[in-house]
């Protein structure tokens, strides 16, 4: 469900490296060439180019991009070129240190919208980069927020069963447990933490579907209607559930929020497009259109400009 | 620190497969040949032989071993031949279902004495084999034992930083937290669970060393002296700490306990020798000698017999 377009006949990593090198040399950087090369290569190819570039020119492609490019365009291109697990480990690390509302969402996105394989790769990268584990830093930085900390540590530590098998009776009984917690205004009840933190996505999707059928309201809406005193926790549980059930809904919302109002939240917009382009951007674009009656493409055109705009549109497959 | 001996000139996987096939055919199984081949191959070679055997004879080597061999010898050989992460996933699954004291130790051994890489491999195998995750099954099967469940879920879910870097100030302050919990007879205090469940082994070793220097007693002994009302929890925390700090001490103790008294606990003896032979059996043997004034080899000779004895001694590198 990727939106990037890769040419049928692909240049070799050597050719791509040479083209990038040429783009860096001379007066100014040839940003168009950078978009043409990196914007049309999937993560495997980008990794091959980075390896080859480093061998050919004895410098890191990522560092060269850092020094050549700046602003939103520079950030988008370097995030895109970085190894996805290292990129997400760094995003998680920044988020843990800042601890803002959007930061907590970033941690949830990585924990709940990634495949089990990718989440483990992120945790490995995190240990290599920061000399500590992801769960360890969450425990330290959120030490004063017991319930939040427990929930975040649980979702980042999971290695969920990734298959289709669902014990339907169990899923139904757990839908009831979730319902009791939501109606009891206890969004962080230990059953909720356990269910959301360990069950497979197939199991959770079945439980959420049953919740809606049985109680006539989706669990996300029900959480909103039964908001506990801790508005922040309520909103965090809603985000986690959406990320687990329909990540495309969550990311369409993040993209829209980054665009609406005065000024653009480029960090969120870039993060959403770069991290999801190769995963579920087709679904995000469809959801965006259905929900907001406008296309993500048109909104990006209206809100961004220059090479930054061109690069985002390239990743959206509409440039 | 492996104790198995591998020949300098190794036969090819084809040759080994042919030799095993020959050992299975004809009147009775040639158990000596099985020990000579499999007992002298490391895990990478055994995996290559299993792949090759399956291609050559269109049957699973493991299943054939199951049907050819029985008793303690059969169990030891099949455990040894199985992929280590699948073997440990199955051991964990059996242990979770049985929930006895020794079973809880098996879960702790896998969680606390494995490298982060191996623990993740076990969790992956667990999901593939049982349609659920390791942490999910712990949450379900130990649902009525809140503190134990929380601790076990925490240690099996960790992906610890595996390097040498230690924040010494932090480790000292956490040694104090551990001390307070131990003296307060709260072996499962949330700080203890967090520290033992997330910190790197280097960090924990430093903290335990500081504990002994500062308070004049090792944390393991201190836990024993300050046993809480829940004797079981106290003992579990002690086992976890030993497995994290000096796995060889724990496994020497398990091996000794499986041998002393009337009758042998073959399951524990086999499990210890098979799962640790390629990891730290040299250290376990040294620890055993230091602690019990006898050798593991002599105790195995005194307590076992036949091909089972020969196979264990082969894995101990002393046959």
Coordinates of N, CA and C in Angstrom, one line a residue, chain B residues 67-292:
Chain B
X67 N 10.7 -40.8 16.9 CA 10.2 -42.1 16.7 C 11.2 -43.2 17.0
X68 N 12.5 -42.9 16.8 CA 13.5 -43.9 17.0 C 13.9 -44.0 18.5
X69 N 13.9 -42.9 19.2 CA 14.5 -42.9 20.5 C 13.4 -42.7 21.6
X70 N 13.7 -43.1 22.8 CA 12.7 -42.8 23.8 C 13.4 -42.6 25.1
X71 N 12.6 -42.4 26.2 CA 13.2 -42.2 27.5 C 14.0 -40.9 27.6
X72 N 14.9 -40.9 28.6 CA 15.7 -39.7 28.9 C 16.7 -39.5 27.8
X73 N 17.2 -40.5 27.2 CA 18.1 -40.4 26.1 C 17.4 -39.7 24.9
X74 N 16.2 -40.2 24.6 CA 15.5 -39.6 23.5 C 15.1 -38.2 23.7
X75 N 14.7 -37.9 24.9 CA 14.4 -36.5 25.2 C 15.6 -35.6 25.1
X76 N 16.7 -36.1 25.6 CA 17.9 -35.2 25.5 C 18.4 -35.0 24.1
X77 N 18.4 -36.0 23.3 CA 18.8 -35.9 21.9 C 17.9 -35.0 21.1
X78 N 16.6 -35.1 21.3 CA 15.7 -34.3 20.5 C 15.8 -32.8 21.0
X79 N 15.8 -32.6 22.3 CA 16.0 -31.2 22.8 C 17.3 -30.6 22.2
X80 N 18.3 -31.4 22.1 CA 19.6 -30.9 21.6 C 19.5 -30.6 20.1
X81 N 18.7 -31.4 19.4 CA 18.7 -31.3 17.9 C 17.8 -30.1 17.5
X82 N 16.8 -29.8 18.3 CA 15.8 -28.8 18.0 C 16.5 -27.4 17.9
X83 N 16.0 -26.6 17.0 CA 16.4 -25.2 17.0 C 16.3 -24.6 18.4
X84 N 17.4 -24.0 18.9 CA 17.3 -23.5 20.3 C 16.2 -22.6 20.6
X85 N 15.8 -21.7 19.7 CA 14.7 -20.8 20.1 C 13.4 -21.5 20.1
X86 N 13.2 -22.5 19.2 CA 11.9 -23.2 19.2 C 11.9 -24.1 20.5
X87 N 13.1 -24.7 20.8 CA 13.1 -25.6 22.0 C 12.8 -24.7 23.2
X88 N 13.3 -23.6 23.4 CA 13.0 -22.8 24.6 C 11.6 -22.3 24.6
X89 N 11.0 -22.0 23.4 CA 9.6 -21.6 23.3 C 8.7 -22.7 23.8
X90 N 9.1 -23.9 23.4 CA 8.3 -25.1 23.8 C 8.4 -25.3 25.3
X91 N 9.7 -25.2 25.8 CA 9.9 -25.3 27.3 C 9.1 -24.3 28.1
X92 N 9.1 -23.1 27.5 CA 8.4 -22.0 28.2 C 6.9 -22.3 28.2
X93 N 6.4 -22.8 27.1 CA 5.0 -23.1 26.9 C 4.5 -24.2 27.9
X94 N 5.3 -25.2 28.0 CA 5.0 -26.3 28.9 C 5.0 -25.7 30.4
X95 N 6.0 -24.9 30.6 CA 6.2 -24.4 32.0 C 5.0 -23.5 32.4
X96 N 4.5 -22.7 31.4 CA 3.4 -21.7 31.7 C 2.2 -22.5 32.0
X97 N 2.0 -23.6 31.3 CA 0.8 -24.4 31.5 C 0.8 -25.2 32.8
X98 N 2.0 -25.6 33.2 CA 2.1 -26.4 34.5 C 2.2 -25.5 35.7
X99 N 2.9 -24.4 35.6 CA 2.9 -23.4 36.7 C 3.5 -23.8 38.0
X100 N 4.2 -24.9 38.0 CA 4.9 -25.4 39.3 C 6.1 -24.5 39.6
X101 N 6.7 -24.7 40.8 CA 7.8 -23.9 41.2 C 9.0 -24.0 40.2
X102 N 9.3 -25.3 39.8 CA 10.4 -25.5 38.9 C 10.0 -24.8 37.5
X103 N 8.7 -24.8 37.2 CA 8.3 -24.2 35.9 C 8.6 -22.7 35.9
X104 N 8.3 -22.1 37.0 CA 8.5 -20.7 37.1 C 10.0 -20.4 36.9
X105 N 10.8 -21.3 37.5 CA 12.3 -21.1 37.3 C 12.7 -21.2 35.8
X106 N 12.0 -22.1 35.1 CA 12.4 -22.3 33.7 C 12.1 -21.0 32.9
X107 N 10.9 -20.4 33.3 CA 10.6 -19.1 32.6 C 11.6 -18.1 32.9
X108 N 12.0 -18.0 34.2 CA 13.0 -17.0 34.6 C 14.4 -17.3 33.9
X109 N 14.7 -18.6 33.8 CA 16.0 -18.9 33.2 C 16.0 -18.4 31.7
X110 N 14.9 -18.7 31.0 CA 14.8 -18.2 29.6 C 14.9 -16.7 29.6
X111 N 14.1 -16.0 30.4 CA 14.0 -14.6 30.4 C 15.3 -13.9 30.9
X112 N 15.9 -14.4 31.9 CA 17.0 -13.7 32.6 C 18.4 -14.2 32.2
X113 N 18.5 -15.4 31.8 CA 19.8 -15.9 31.4 C 20.1 -16.0 29.9
X114 N 19.2 -15.5 29.1 CA 19.4 -15.5 27.7 C 19.9 -14.1 27.3
X115 N 20.6 -14.1 26.1 CA 20.9 -12.8 25.5 C 19.7 -12.1 25.0
X116 N 19.6 -10.8 24.9 CA 18.4 -10.1 24.4 C 18.0 -10.7 23.0
X117 N 19.0 -11.0 22.2 CA 18.8 -11.6 20.9 C 18.1 -13.0 21.0
X118 N 18.6 -13.8 21.9 CA 18.0 -15.1 22.0 C 16.5 -15.0 22.5
X119 N 16.3 -14.1 23.5 CA 15.0 -14.0 24.1 C 14.0 -13.6 23.0
X120 N 14.4 -12.6 22.2 CA 13.5 -12.2 21.1 C 13.3 -13.4 20.1
X121 N 14.3 -14.2 19.8 CA 14.1 -15.3 18.9 C 13.1 -16.3 19.5
X122 N 13.2 -16.5 20.9 CA 12.3 -17.4 21.6 C 10.8 -16.8 21.4
X123 N 10.7 -15.5 21.6 CA 9.3 -14.9 21.5 C 8.8 -15.0 20.1
X124 N 9.6 -14.9 19.1 CA 9.2 -15.1 17.7 C 8.7 -16.5 17.5
X125 N 9.5 -17.5 18.0 CA 9.2 -18.9 17.8 C 7.9 -19.2 18.6
X126 N 7.7 -18.6 19.8 CA 6.5 -18.8 20.6 C 5.3 -18.4 19.8
X127 N 5.3 -17.2 19.2 CA 4.2 -16.7 18.4 C 3.9 -17.7 17.3
X128 N 4.9 -18.1 16.6 CA 4.7 -19.0 15.4 C 4.1 -20.4 15.9
X129 N 4.6 -20.9 17.0 CA 4.2 -22.2 17.4 C 2.8 -22.2 18.1
X130 N 2.5 -21.2 18.8 CA 1.3 -21.3 19.7 C 0.2 -20.3 19.4
X131 N 0.3 -19.5 18.4 CA -0.7 -18.5 18.1 C -1.0 -17.6 19.2
X132 N -0.1 -17.3 20.0 CA -0.2 -16.3 21.0 C 1.2 -15.9 21.4
X133 N 1.3 -14.8 22.1 CA 2.6 -14.3 22.5 C 3.0 -14.9 23.9
X134 N 4.3 -14.9 24.2 CA 4.7 -15.4 25.5 C 4.2 -14.6 26.6
X135 N 4.2 -13.2 26.5 CA 3.8 -12.3 27.5 C 2.3 -12.5 27.7
X136 N 1.6 -12.7 26.6 CA 0.1 -12.8 26.6 C -0.3 -14.1 27.4
X137 N 0.4 -15.2 27.2 CA 0.1 -16.4 27.9 C 0.4 -16.3 29.4
X138 N 1.5 -15.6 29.7 CA 1.9 -15.4 31.1 C 0.8 -14.6 31.8
X139 N 0.3 -13.5 31.1 CA -0.8 -12.7 31.7 C -2.1 -13.6 31.9
X140 N -2.3 -14.5 31.0 CA -3.5 -15.3 31.1 C -3.4 -16.4 32.2
X141 N -2.3 -17.2 32.1 CA -2.2 -18.3 33.0 C -1.9 -18.0 34.4
X142 N -1.2 -16.8 34.6 CA -0.9 -16.4 36.0 C -1.8 -15.2 36.5
X143 N -3.0 -15.2 35.8 CA -3.9 -14.1 36.1 C -4.2 -13.9 37.6
X144 N -4.3 -15.0 38.3 CA -4.7 -14.8 39.7 C -3.5 -14.5 40.6
X145 N -2.3 -14.4 40.1 CA -1.1 -14.1 40.9 C -0.5 -12.8 40.4
X146 N -1.2 -11.7 40.8 CA -0.9 -10.4 40.2 C 0.6 -10.0 40.3
X147 N 1.2 -10.2 41.4 CA 2.6 -9.7 41.5 C 3.6 -10.6 40.7
X148 N 3.4 -11.9 40.8 CA 4.2 -12.8 40.0 C 4.0 -12.6 38.5
X149 N 2.8 -12.4 38.1 CA 2.4 -12.2 36.7 C 3.1 -10.9 36.2
X150 N 3.1 -9.9 37.0 CA 3.6 -8.6 36.6 C 5.2 -8.7 36.4
X151 N 5.8 -9.4 37.3 CA 7.2 -9.6 37.3 C 7.6 -10.5 36.1
X152 N 6.9 -11.6 35.9 CA 7.3 -12.5 34.8 C 7.1 -11.8 33.5
X153 N 5.9 -11.1 33.3 CA 5.6 -10.4 32.1 C 6.7 -9.3 31.8
X154 N 7.2 -8.7 32.9 CA 8.2 -7.7 32.7 C 9.5 -8.3 32.2
X155 N 10.0 -9.3 32.8 CA 11.3 -9.9 32.4 C 11.2 -10.6 31.0
X156 N 10.1 -11.2 30.7 CA 10.1 -11.9 29.4 C 9.9 -10.8 28.3
X157 N 9.4 -9.6 28.6 CA 9.2 -8.6 27.5 C 10.4 -7.7 27.3
X158 N 11.4 -7.8 28.1 CA 12.5 -6.9 28.0 C 13.3 -7.1 26.8
X159 N 13.9 -6.1 26.2 CA 15.0 -6.2 25.3 C 16.1 -5.3 25.8
X160 N 16.9 -5.8 26.7 CA 17.8 -5.0 27.4 C 19.0 -4.5 26.6
X161 N 19.4 -3.3 26.9 CA 20.7 -2.8 26.3 C 21.8 -3.8 26.7
X162 N 22.6 -4.2 25.7 CA 23.5 -5.3 25.9 C 25.0 -4.9 26.1
X163 N 25.2 -3.6 26.1 CA 26.6 -3.1 26.1 C 27.2 -2.9 27.5
X164 N 28.3 -2.3 27.6 CA 29.1 -2.2 28.9 C 28.8 -0.8 29.6
X165 N 28.2 0.1 28.9 CA 28.1 1.4 29.5 C 27.1 1.4 30.7
X166 N 27.6 2.0 31.8 CA 26.8 2.0 33.0 C 26.8 3.4 33.6
X167 N 25.6 3.9 34.0 CA 25.6 5.2 34.7 C 25.7 4.8 36.2
X168 N 26.9 5.0 36.7 CA 27.2 4.5 38.0 C 26.4 5.1 39.1
X169 N 26.1 6.4 39.0 CA 25.4 7.1 40.0 C 23.9 6.5 40.1
X170 N 23.4 6.3 38.9 CA 22.1 5.8 38.8 C 22.0 4.3 39.4
X171 N 23.0 3.6 39.0 CA 23.1 2.2 39.5 C 23.2 2.2 41.1
X172 N 23.9 3.1 41.6 CA 24.0 3.2 43.1 C 22.7 3.6 43.7
X173 N 22.0 4.5 43.1 CA 20.7 5.0 43.6 C 19.7 3.8 43.5
X174 N 19.9 3.0 42.5 CA 18.9 1.9 42.4 C 19.3 0.8 43.3
X175 N 20.5 0.6 43.6 CA 20.9 -0.4 44.7 C 20.2 0.0 46.0
X176 N 20.2 1.3 46.3 CA 19.5 1.8 47.5 C 18.0 1.5 47.4
X177 N 17.4 1.6 46.3 CA 15.9 1.3 46.1 C 15.7 -0.2 46.3
X178 N 16.6 -1.0 45.8 CA 16.5 -2.4 46.0 C 16.6 -2.8 47.5
X179 N 17.6 -2.1 48.1 CA 17.8 -2.4 49.5 C 16.5 -2.0 50.3
X180 N 16.0 -0.8 50.0 CA 14.8 -0.4 50.8 C 13.6 -1.4 50.6
X181 N 13.5 -1.9 49.4 CA 12.4 -2.9 49.1 C 12.7 -4.2 49.8
X182 N 13.9 -4.7 49.8 CA 14.3 -5.9 50.4 C 14.1 -5.8 51.9
X183 N 14.6 -4.7 52.5 CA 14.4 -4.6 54.0 C 13.0 -4.3 54.4
X184 N 12.2 -3.7 53.5 CA 10.8 -3.5 53.7 C 10.0 -4.8 53.4
X185 N 10.7 -5.9 53.2 CA 10.0 -7.2 52.9 C 9.0 -7.0 51.7
X186 N 9.4 -6.3 50.7 CA 8.6 -6.1 49.5 C 9.4 -6.5 48.3
X187 N 9.6 -7.8 48.1 CA 10.5 -8.2 47.0 C 9.9 -7.9 45.7
X188 N 8.6 -7.7 45.6 CA 8.0 -7.4 44.3 C 7.5 -5.9 44.2
X189 N 8.2 -5.0 45.0 CA 7.9 -3.6 44.9 C 8.1 -3.1 43.5
X190 N 7.3 -2.1 43.1 CA 7.3 -1.7 41.7 C 8.7 -1.3 41.2
X191 N 9.5 -0.7 42.1 CA 10.9 -0.3 41.7 C 11.7 -1.6 41.4
X192 N 11.5 -2.6 42.2 CA 12.3 -3.9 42.0 C 11.9 -4.4 40.6
X193 N 10.6 -4.5 40.3 CA 10.2 -5.0 39.1 C 10.7 -4.2 37.9
X194 N 10.7 -2.9 38.0 CA 11.2 -2.0 37.0 C 12.7 -2.2 36.8
X195 N 13.4 -2.2 37.9 CA 14.9 -2.3 37.8 C 15.3 -3.7 37.2
X196 N 14.8 -4.8 37.8 CA 15.2 -6.1 37.3 C 14.6 -6.4 35.9
X197 N 13.5 -5.7 35.6 CA 12.8 -6.0 34.3 C 13.4 -5.2 33.2
X198 N 14.1 -4.1 33.4 CA 14.5 -3.3 32.3 C 16.0 -3.0 32.2
X199 N 16.7 -2.9 33.3 CA 18.1 -2.5 33.3 C 19.0 -3.5 32.6
X200 N 20.1 -3.0 32.1 CA 21.1 -3.9 31.4 C 21.8 -4.8 32.4
X201 N 22.3 -5.9 31.9 CA 23.0 -6.8 32.9 C 24.2 -6.1 33.5
X202 N 24.9 -5.2 32.7 CA 26.1 -4.5 33.2 C 25.7 -3.6 34.4
X203 N 24.5 -2.9 34.1 CA 24.0 -2.0 35.2 C 23.7 -2.8 36.4
X204 N 23.0 -3.9 36.3 CA 22.5 -4.7 37.4 C 23.8 -5.3 38.2
X205 N 24.7 -5.8 37.4 CA 25.9 -6.3 38.1 C 26.6 -5.2 38.9
X206 N 26.7 -4.0 38.4 CA 27.3 -2.9 39.1 C 26.5 -2.6 40.4
X207 N 25.1 -2.6 40.2 CA 24.3 -2.3 41.3 C 24.4 -3.3 42.4
X208 N 24.4 -4.6 42.0 CA 24.5 -5.7 43.0 C 25.8 -5.7 43.7
X209 N 26.9 -5.3 43.0 CA 28.2 -5.3 43.6 C 28.2 -4.1 44.6
X210 N 27.7 -3.0 44.3 CA 27.6 -1.9 45.2 C 26.8 -2.2 46.4
X211 N 25.7 -2.9 46.2 CA 24.8 -3.4 47.3 C 25.6 -4.1 48.3
X212 N 26.4 -5.1 47.9 CA 27.2 -5.9 48.8 C 28.3 -5.0 49.5
X213 N 28.9 -4.1 48.8 CA 29.9 -3.2 49.4 C 29.3 -2.3 50.4
X214 N 28.1 -1.7 50.1 CA 27.5 -0.7 50.9 C 26.8 -1.3 52.1
X215 N 26.2 -2.5 51.9 CA 25.3 -3.0 53.0 C 25.9 -4.3 53.6
X216 N 27.1 -4.7 53.1 CA 27.8 -5.8 53.8 C 27.2 -7.2 53.6
X217 N 26.3 -7.3 52.7 CA 25.6 -8.6 52.4 C 25.2 -8.6 50.9
X218 N 25.2 -9.7 50.3 CA 24.8 -9.7 48.9 C 23.2 -9.6 48.9
X219 N 22.7 -9.1 47.8 CA 21.3 -8.9 47.7 C 20.5 -10.3 47.8
X220 N 21.1 -11.3 47.2 CA 20.5 -12.6 47.2 C 20.4 -13.1 48.7
X221 N 21.4 -13.0 49.5 CA 21.4 -13.4 50.9 C 20.5 -12.5 51.7
X222 N 20.5 -11.2 51.3 CA 19.6 -10.3 52.1 C 18.2 -10.6 51.8
X223 N 17.8 -11.0 50.6 CA 16.4 -11.3 50.3 C 16.1 -12.6 51.2
X224 N 17.0 -13.5 51.3 CA 16.7 -14.7 52.0 C 16.5 -14.4 53.5
X225 N 17.3 -13.5 54.0 CA 17.2 -13.1 55.5 C 16.0 -12.3 55.7
X226 N 15.5 -11.6 54.7 CA 14.3 -10.7 54.9 C 13.1 -11.2 54.1
X227 N 13.0 -12.5 54.2 CA 11.9 -13.2 53.4 C 10.6 -12.6 53.8
X228 N 9.8 -12.3 52.8 CA 8.4 -11.7 53.0 C 7.5 -12.9 53.4
X229 N 6.3 -12.6 53.6 CA 5.3 -13.7 54.0 C 5.2 -14.6 52.8
X230 N 5.3 -14.1 51.6 CA 5.2 -14.9 50.4 C 6.5 -15.5 50.1
X231 N 6.8 -16.7 50.7 CA 8.1 -17.4 50.5 C 8.4 -17.6 49.0
X232 N 7.3 -17.9 48.3 CA 7.5 -18.3 46.9 C 8.0 -17.1 46.1
X233 N 7.4 -15.9 46.3 CA 7.9 -14.7 45.6 C 9.3 -14.4 46.0
X234 N 9.7 -14.5 47.3 CA 11.0 -14.3 47.8 C 12.0 -15.2 47.0
X235 N 11.6 -16.4 46.9 CA 12.6 -17.4 46.2 C 12.7 -17.0 44.7
X236 N 11.5 -16.6 44.1 CA 11.5 -16.3 42.7 C 12.4 -15.1 42.4
X237 N 12.4 -14.1 43.3 CA 13.2 -12.9 43.1 C 14.7 -13.3 43.2
X238 N 15.0 -14.1 44.1 CA 16.4 -14.6 44.3 C 16.9 -15.3 43.1
X239 N 16.0 -16.2 42.5 CA 16.4 -16.9 41.3 C 16.6 -15.9 40.2
X240 N 15.7 -15.0 40.0 CA 15.9 -14.0 38.9 C 17.2 -13.3 39.0
X241 N 17.5 -12.8 40.2 CA 18.7 -12.0 40.4 C 20.0 -12.9 40.1
X242 N 20.0 -14.1 40.5 CA 21.1 -15.0 40.2 C 21.2 -15.2 38.7
X243 N 20.1 -15.5 38.1 CA 20.1 -15.7 36.6 C 20.6 -14.5 35.9
X244 N 20.3 -13.3 36.4 CA 20.7 -12.1 35.7 C 22.2 -11.8 36.0
X245 N 22.6 -12.1 37.2 CA 24.0 -11.8 37.6 C 25.0 -12.9 37.2
X246 N 24.8 -14.1 37.8 CA 25.7 -15.2 37.5 C 24.9 -16.4 37.1
X247 N 24.5 -16.5 35.9 CA 23.7 -17.7 35.5 C 24.4 -19.0 35.9
X248 N 25.7 -19.0 35.8 CA 26.4 -20.3 36.1 C 26.1 -20.8 37.6
X249 N 25.9 -19.8 38.5 CA 25.6 -20.2 39.9 C 24.3 -20.9 39.9
X250 N 23.3 -20.3 39.2 CA 22.0 -20.8 39.2 C 22.0 -22.2 38.6
X251 N 22.6 -22.4 37.5 CA 22.5 -23.7 36.8 C 23.3 -24.7 37.5
X252 N 24.4 -24.4 38.2 CA 25.1 -25.3 39.0 C 24.2 -25.9 40.1
X253 N 23.4 -24.9 40.7 CA 22.5 -25.3 41.8 C 21.4 -26.2 41.2
X254 N 20.9 -25.9 40.1 CA 19.8 -26.7 39.5 C 20.3 -28.1 39.2
X255 N 21.5 -28.2 38.6 CA 22.1 -29.5 38.3 C 22.3 -30.3 39.6
X256 N 22.8 -29.6 40.6 CA 23.1 -30.4 41.9 C 21.7 -30.9 42.5
X257 N 20.7 -30.0 42.5 CA 19.4 -30.4 43.0 C 18.8 -31.5 42.3
X258 N 19.1 -31.6 41.0 CA 18.5 -32.6 40.2 C 19.2 -34.0 40.5
X259 N 20.3 -33.9 41.1 CA 21.1 -35.2 41.3 C 21.0 -35.6 42.8
X260 N 21.0 -34.7 43.7 CA 21.0 -35.1 45.2 C 19.7 -35.8 45.6
X261 N 19.7 -36.5 46.6 CA 18.6 -37.2 47.1 C 18.3 -38.5 46.4
X262 N 17.1 -39.0 46.7 CA 16.7 -40.3 46.1 C 16.2 -40.0 44.7
X263 N 16.7 -40.8 43.8 CA 16.2 -40.6 42.4 C 16.8 -39.3 41.8
X264 N 16.8 -39.3 40.4 CA 17.3 -38.1 39.7 C 16.2 -37.4 39.1
X265 N 16.2 -36.1 39.1 CA 15.3 -35.3 38.3 C 15.9 -35.1 36.9
X266 N 15.6 -36.2 36.1 CA 16.2 -36.2 34.7 C 15.8 -35.0 33.9
X267 N 14.6 -34.5 34.1 CA 14.1 -33.4 33.2 C 15.0 -32.1 33.5
X268 N 15.2 -31.9 34.7 CA 16.1 -30.7 35.1 C 17.5 -30.9 34.7
X269 N 18.0 -32.1 34.9 CA 19.4 -32.3 34.5 C 19.6 -32.2 33.0
X270 N 18.7 -32.9 32.3 CA 18.8 -32.8 30.8 C 18.7 -31.3 30.4
X271 N 17.7 -30.7 30.9 CA 17.4 -29.3 30.5 C 18.6 -28.4 30.7
X272 N 19.2 -28.5 31.9 CA 20.4 -27.7 32.2 C 21.6 -28.0 31.3
X273 N 21.9 -29.3 31.1 CA 23.0 -29.6 30.3 C 22.8 -29.3 28.8
X274 N 21.6 -29.6 28.3 CA 21.3 -29.3 26.9 C 21.3 -27.8 26.6
X275 N 20.6 -27.1 27.4 CA 20.4 -25.7 27.1 C 21.7 -24.8 27.4
X276 N 22.5 -25.3 28.3 CA 23.7 -24.4 28.6 C 25.0 -24.9 28.0
X277 N 25.0 -26.1 27.4 CA 26.3 -26.7 26.9 C 27.1 -25.8 26.0
X278 N 26.3 -25.1 25.2 CA 27.0 -24.2 24.2 C 27.1 -22.8 24.7
X279 N 26.7 -22.5 25.9 CA 26.7 -21.1 26.4 C 27.7 -20.9 27.5
X280 N 27.5 -21.5 28.6 CA 28.4 -21.3 29.8 C 28.7 -22.5 30.6
X281 N 28.7 -23.7 29.9 CA 28.8 -24.9 30.7 C 30.2 -25.0 31.4
X282 N 31.2 -24.4 30.7 CA 32.5 -24.4 31.4 C 32.5 -23.7 32.7
X283 N 31.8 -22.6 32.8 CA 31.7 -21.8 34.0 C 30.8 -22.6 35.0
X284 N 29.8 -23.2 34.5 CA 28.9 -24.0 35.4 C 29.7 -25.2 36.1
X285 N 30.5 -25.8 35.2 CA 31.3 -26.9 35.8 C 32.3 -26.4 36.9
X286 N 32.9 -25.3 36.6 CA 33.9 -24.7 37.6 C 33.1 -24.3 38.9
X287 N 32.0 -23.7 38.7 CA 31.2 -23.3 39.9 C 30.7 -24.5 40.7
X288 N 30.4 -25.6 39.9 CA 29.9 -26.8 40.6 C 31.0 -27.4 41.4
X289 N 32.2 -27.4 40.8 CA 33.3 -28.0 41.6 C 33.7 -27.2 42.8
X290 N 33.7 -25.9 42.6 CA 34.0 -25.0 43.8 C 33.0 -25.1 44.9
X291 N 31.7 -25.3 44.5 CA 30.7 -25.2 45.5 C 30.4 -26.6 46.1
X292 N 30.5 -27.6 45.4 CA 30.1 -28.9 45.9 C 31.3 -29.9 46.1

